Amino acid sequence: MKLFWIEFKKESTGMLFRLGCGISAVDQDDAWKVARENKTLSTMIENVSSIREIKASEIEKNHVLPNSGNYASRGIWFPNGI
């Protein structure tokens, strides 16, 4: 599994996605598929400003990491529970 971080256009995000969104997927195409299949995240697809592969060591440690789900499994790990 690879880790991906999605950033959104700041003016378009509510509180839920203001820090971004973390997805674990096989590749970038798969990350887009995970995003489109999620009812909450799919409404934000047109507001994505970037998606990039990251390393676990790059996950922000003060807020994102403590509030993350399991990033070893395919799916959305931040925000946890969407």
Coordinates of N, CA and C in Angstrom, one line a residue:
M1 N 0.8 -1.2 0.0 CA 0.0 0.0 0.0 C 0.9 1.2 0.0
K2 N 0.5 2.2 -0.7 CA 1.1 3.5 -0.8 C 0.2 4.6 -0.1
L3 N 0.8 5.6 0.5 CA 0.1 6.6 1.1 C 0.0 7.8 0.2
F4 N -1.2 8.4 0.2 CA -1.4 9.6 -0.6 C -2.0 10.7 0.2
W5 N -1.7 11.9 -0.1 CA -2.2 13.1 0.6 C -2.9 14.0 -0.4
I6 N -4.2 14.3 -0.1 CA -5.0 15.2 -1.0 C -5.1 16.5 -0.3
E7 N -4.8 17.6 -1.1 CA -5.0 18.9 -0.6 C -6.1 19.6 -1.4
F8 N -6.9 20.4 -0.8 CA -8.0 21.0 -1.5 C -7.8 22.5 -1.6
K9 N -8.5 23.1 -2.5 CA -8.5 24.6 -2.6 C -9.1 25.1 -1.3
K10 N -8.3 26.0 -0.7 CA -8.7 26.4 0.7 C -10.0 27.1 0.8
E11 N -10.4 27.8 -0.2 CA -11.7 28.5 -0.1 C -12.9 27.6 -0.3
S12 N -12.7 26.3 -0.7 CA -13.8 25.4 -0.9 C -14.0 24.4 0.2
T13 N -13.1 24.3 1.2 CA -13.2 23.3 2.2 C -13.9 23.8 3.4
G14 N -14.7 22.9 4.0 CA -15.2 23.1 5.3 C -14.2 22.6 6.3
M15 N -14.6 22.5 7.6 CA -13.8 22.1 8.6 C -13.3 20.6 8.4
L16 N -14.1 19.8 7.8 CA -13.7 18.4 7.7 C -12.4 18.2 6.9
F17 N -12.2 18.9 5.8 CA -11.1 18.7 5.0 C -10.1 19.9 5.0
R18 N -10.1 20.7 6.0 CA -9.2 21.9 5.9 C -7.8 21.5 6.0
L19 N -7.4 20.4 6.7 CA -6.0 19.9 6.7 C -5.7 19.0 5.5
G20 N -6.7 18.5 4.8 CA -6.4 17.6 3.7 C -7.1 16.3 4.0
C21 N -6.7 15.3 3.2 CA -7.2 13.9 3.3 C -6.2 12.9 3.0
G22 N -6.1 11.9 3.8 CA -5.1 10.8 3.6 C -5.8 9.5 3.1
I23 N -5.2 9.0 2.1 CA -5.7 7.7 1.5 C -4.6 6.7 1.3
S24 N -4.9 5.5 1.6 CA -3.9 4.4 1.3 C -4.5 3.7 0.1
A25 N -3.6 3.4 -0.9 CA -4.1 2.8 -2.2 C -2.9 2.2 -2.8
V26 N -3.2 1.4 -3.9 CA -2.2 0.7 -4.6 C -1.3 1.6 -5.4
D27 N -2.0 2.6 -6.0 CA -1.3 3.6 -6.9 C -2.2 4.9 -6.9
Q28 N -1.8 5.9 -7.6 CA -2.6 7.1 -7.6 C -4.0 7.0 -8.3
D29 N -4.1 6.2 -9.3 CA -5.4 5.9 -9.9 C -6.3 5.2 -8.9
D30 N -5.8 4.3 -8.1 CA -6.6 3.7 -7.1 C -7.0 4.6 -6.0
A31 N -6.1 5.6 -5.7 CA -6.4 6.6 -4.7 C -7.6 7.5 -5.1
W32 N -7.6 7.8 -6.4 CA -8.7 8.6 -7.0 C -10.0 7.7 -6.9
K33 N -9.9 6.4 -7.2 CA -11.1 5.5 -7.1 C -11.6 5.5 -5.7
V34 N -10.7 5.4 -4.7 CA -11.2 5.4 -3.3 C -11.9 6.7 -3.0
A35 N -11.4 7.8 -3.4 CA -12.0 9.1 -3.2 C -13.4 9.2 -3.8
R36 N -13.5 8.8 -5.0 CA -14.7 8.9 -5.7 C -15.8 7.9 -5.2
E37 N -15.4 6.8 -4.5 CA -16.3 5.9 -4.0 C -16.9 6.3 -2.6
N38 N -16.2 7.3 -2.0 CA -16.7 7.7 -0.7 C -17.7 8.8 -0.8
K39 N -18.8 8.7 -0.2 CA -19.9 9.7 -0.4 C -19.5 11.1 0.0
T40 N -18.8 11.2 1.1 CA -18.4 12.5 1.6 C -17.3 13.1 0.8
L41 N -16.3 12.4 0.5 CA -15.2 12.9 -0.2 C -15.5 13.1 -1.7
S42 N -16.4 12.3 -2.3 CA -16.7 12.5 -3.7 C -17.3 13.8 -4.0
T43 N -17.9 14.5 -3.0 CA -18.5 15.8 -3.3 C -17.4 16.9 -3.3
M44 N -16.2 16.5 -2.9 CA -15.1 17.5 -2.9 C -14.1 17.3 -4.1
I45 N -14.3 16.3 -4.9 CA -13.3 16.0 -5.9 C -13.0 17.1 -6.8
E46 N -14.0 17.9 -7.2 CA -13.7 19.1 -8.1 C -12.9 20.2 -7.4
N47 N -12.7 20.1 -6.1 CA -12.0 21.1 -5.3 C -10.6 20.6 -4.9
V48 N -10.1 19.5 -5.5 CA -8.8 19.0 -5.2 C -7.7 19.9 -5.9
S49 N -6.7 20.4 -5.1 CA -5.7 21.2 -5.7 C -4.4 20.3 -6.0
S50 N -4.3 19.2 -5.2 CA -3.1 18.3 -5.5 C -3.3 17.0 -4.8
I51 N -2.7 16.0 -5.3 CA -2.7 14.7 -4.7 C -1.2 14.2 -4.9
R52 N -0.6 13.7 -3.8 CA 0.8 13.3 -4.0 C 1.0 12.1 -3.0
E53 N 2.0 11.3 -3.4 CA 2.4 10.2 -2.6 C 3.3 10.7 -1.5
I54 N 3.1 10.2 -0.3 CA 3.9 10.6 0.9 C 4.4 9.4 1.6
K55 N 5.3 9.6 2.5 CA 5.9 8.6 3.4 C 5.2 8.7 4.7
A56 N 5.1 7.6 5.5 CA 4.5 7.7 6.8 C 5.2 8.7 7.7
S57 N 6.5 8.9 7.5 CA 7.3 9.9 8.3 C 6.8 11.4 8.0
E58 N 6.1 11.6 6.9 CA 5.7 12.9 6.5 C 4.3 13.3 7.1
I59 N 3.7 12.3 7.7 CA 2.3 12.6 8.3 C 2.5 13.6 9.4
E60 N 1.8 14.7 9.4 CA 1.8 15.7 10.4 C 1.5 15.1 11.8
K61 N 2.4 15.3 12.8 CA 2.4 14.6 14.0 C 1.5 15.2 15.1
N62 N 1.2 16.5 15.0 CA 0.4 17.1 16.1 C -1.1 16.9 16.0
H63 N -1.6 16.9 14.8 CA -3.1 16.7 14.7 C -3.4 15.5 13.8
V64 N -2.8 15.4 12.7 CA -3.2 14.4 11.7 C -2.9 13.0 12.2
L65 N -1.7 12.7 12.6 CA -1.3 11.4 13.1 C -2.2 10.9 14.3
P66 N -2.4 11.7 15.3 CA -3.2 11.2 16.4 C -4.6 11.0 16.1
N67 N -5.1 11.5 15.0 CA -6.5 11.4 14.6 C -6.7 10.6 13.3
S68 N -5.7 9.8 13.0 CA -5.7 9.0 11.8 C -6.2 7.6 12.1
G69 N -6.8 7.0 11.1 CA -7.2 5.6 11.1 C -6.0 4.7 10.7
N70 N -6.3 3.5 10.3 CA -5.2 2.6 9.9 C -4.7 2.9 8.5
Y71 N -3.5 3.4 8.3 CA -3.0 3.8 7.0 C -2.3 2.6 6.4
A72 N -2.3 1.4 7.0 CA -1.7 0.2 6.4 C -2.8 -0.5 5.5
S73 N -4.0 -0.1 5.7 CA -5.1 -0.8 4.9 C -5.6 0.2 3.8
R74 N -6.1 -0.3 2.7 CA -6.6 0.5 1.6 C -7.8 1.3 2.1
G75 N -7.8 2.5 1.8 CA -9.0 3.4 2.2 C -8.6 4.7 2.7
I76 N -9.5 5.4 3.2 CA -9.3 6.8 3.8 C -8.9 6.6 5.2
W77 N -7.7 7.2 5.6 CA -7.3 7.1 7.0 C -7.3 8.5 7.7
F78 N -7.5 9.5 7.0 CA -7.7 10.9 7.5 C -8.5 11.7 6.6
P79 N -9.6 12.3 7.2 CA -10.1 12.3 8.5 C -10.6 10.9 8.8
N80 N -10.3 10.4 10.0 CA -10.7 9.1 10.5 C -12.2 9.0 10.6
G81 N -12.8 8.0 10.1 CA -14.2 7.8 10.2 C -15.1 8.2 9.1
I82 N -14.5 8.8 8.0 CA -15.4 9.2 6.9 C -15.6 8.1 5.9

